[in-house]
C-alpha atoms as one frame of an Amber mdcrd trajectory, in Angstrom:
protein
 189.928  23.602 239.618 187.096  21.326 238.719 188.277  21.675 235.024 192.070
  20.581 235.418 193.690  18.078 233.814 193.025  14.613 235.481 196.496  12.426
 235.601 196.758  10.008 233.880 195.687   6.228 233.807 199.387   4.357 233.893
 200.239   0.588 232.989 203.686  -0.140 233.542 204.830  -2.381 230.973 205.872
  -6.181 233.384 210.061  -5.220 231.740 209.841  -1.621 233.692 211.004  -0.241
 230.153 207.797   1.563 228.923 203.858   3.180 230.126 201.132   3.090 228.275
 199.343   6.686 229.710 195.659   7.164 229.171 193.426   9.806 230.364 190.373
   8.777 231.841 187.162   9.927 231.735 185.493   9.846 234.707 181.773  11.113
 234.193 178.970   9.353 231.702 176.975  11.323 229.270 173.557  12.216 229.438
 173.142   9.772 225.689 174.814   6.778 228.048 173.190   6.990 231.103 169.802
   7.804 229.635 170.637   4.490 227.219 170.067   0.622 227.923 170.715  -1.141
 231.293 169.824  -4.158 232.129 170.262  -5.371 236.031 172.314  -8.420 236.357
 173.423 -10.348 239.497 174.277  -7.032 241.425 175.648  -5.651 237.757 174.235
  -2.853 235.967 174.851  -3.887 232.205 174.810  -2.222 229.103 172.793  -4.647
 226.773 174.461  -2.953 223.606 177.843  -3.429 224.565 178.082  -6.257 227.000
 179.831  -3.891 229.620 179.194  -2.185 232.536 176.425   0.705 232.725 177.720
   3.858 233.149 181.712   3.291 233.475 183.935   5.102 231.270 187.123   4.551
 229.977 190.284   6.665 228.497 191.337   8.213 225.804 194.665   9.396 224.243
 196.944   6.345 224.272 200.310   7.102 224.376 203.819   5.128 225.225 206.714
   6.839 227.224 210.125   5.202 227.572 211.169   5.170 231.379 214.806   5.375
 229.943 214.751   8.885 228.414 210.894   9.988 228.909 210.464   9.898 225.232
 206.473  10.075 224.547 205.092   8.194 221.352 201.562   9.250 220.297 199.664
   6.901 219.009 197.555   6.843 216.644 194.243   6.167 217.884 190.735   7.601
 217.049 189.237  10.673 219.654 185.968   9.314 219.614 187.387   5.851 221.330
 187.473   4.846 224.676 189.939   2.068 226.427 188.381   0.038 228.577 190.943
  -2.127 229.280 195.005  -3.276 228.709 197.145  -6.289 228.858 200.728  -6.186
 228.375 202.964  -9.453 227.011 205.215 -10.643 229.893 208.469  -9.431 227.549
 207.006  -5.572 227.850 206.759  -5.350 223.940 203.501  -5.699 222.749 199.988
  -4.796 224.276 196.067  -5.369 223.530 193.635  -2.808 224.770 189.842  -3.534
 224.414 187.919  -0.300 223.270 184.857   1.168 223.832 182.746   1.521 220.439
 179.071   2.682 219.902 177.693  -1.712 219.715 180.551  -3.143 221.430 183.716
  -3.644 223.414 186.409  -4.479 220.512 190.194  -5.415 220.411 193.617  -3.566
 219.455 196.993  -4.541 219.936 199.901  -2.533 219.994 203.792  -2.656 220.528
 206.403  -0.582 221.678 207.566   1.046 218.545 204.113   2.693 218.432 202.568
   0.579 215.664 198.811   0.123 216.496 195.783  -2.336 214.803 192.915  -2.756
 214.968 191.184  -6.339 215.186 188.154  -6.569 212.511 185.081  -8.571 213.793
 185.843  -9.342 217.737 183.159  -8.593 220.001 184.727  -8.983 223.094 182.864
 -10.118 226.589 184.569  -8.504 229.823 181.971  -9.125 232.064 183.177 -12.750
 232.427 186.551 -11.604 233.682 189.275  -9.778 231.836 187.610 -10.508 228.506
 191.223 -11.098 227.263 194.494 -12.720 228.236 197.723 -13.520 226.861 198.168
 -17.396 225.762 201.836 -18.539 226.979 203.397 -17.936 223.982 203.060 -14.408
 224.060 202.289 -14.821 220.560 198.667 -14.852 220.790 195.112 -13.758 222.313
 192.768 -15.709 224.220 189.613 -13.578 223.993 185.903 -14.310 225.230 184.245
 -13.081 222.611 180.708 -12.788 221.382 179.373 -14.725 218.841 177.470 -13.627
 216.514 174.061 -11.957 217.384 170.954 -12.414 216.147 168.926  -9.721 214.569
């Protein structure tokens, strides 16, 4: 019982046509909890990433259309975690922020399954939702991180 399958994380896409399913992770390792944490106005922060201490995302994105329950797998690294999404007000396209070993970065996505990566964004989520769409539905507004000093 304590090894079943946990359901799923779901956002519903604002059209009703499609979910984005994730499953979540729900307990830190040893490596994360045992790494950097800095306290912070009530926060526990993760100096590394600029996110929370401890708190864990999901894995294995995947789309299913509400119309027939077809499931699109996408194609997404194992070792990644989601962290967060943010659907365009049409239902078509999507931006998750994800989990990697220095910091929180940025993907978008659409419908037809079609996934990318964004090269270079550090993005900050403890000031909010670290991303949102603008109101063309065209592009990001991200709080990012500018470049650190070594």
């Amino acid at each position: 019982m304590l090894n079943a399958p946990n359901l799923p994380r779901v956002y519903t896409s604002p059209s009703g046509e499609y979910l984005l399913l994730l499953d979540p992770i729900y307990y830190p390792s040893l490596e994360e909890m045992g790494g950097p944490m800095h306290k912070l106005a009530g926060m526990r922060v993760n100096p590394r990433l600029n996110y929370y201490h401890g708190q864990r995302g999901s894995t294995s994105p995947r789309l299913v259309r509400i119309e027939d329950g077809k499931t699109t797998m996408l194609d997404f690294p194992k070792d990644k975690e989601v962290v967060g999404v943010r659907w365009t007000a049409d239902g078509q396209r999507f931006a998750m922020m994800v989990k990697n070993s220095d910091h929180i970065g940025l993907w978008t996505g659409n419908v037809n399954g079609e996934l990318k990566q964004m090269k270079d964004i550090a993005v900050n989520p403890l000031l909010g939702s670290g991303m949102s769409w603008m109101p063309d539905q065209k592009r990001l507004m991200v709080y990012r991180i500018p470049e650190r000093g070594t």
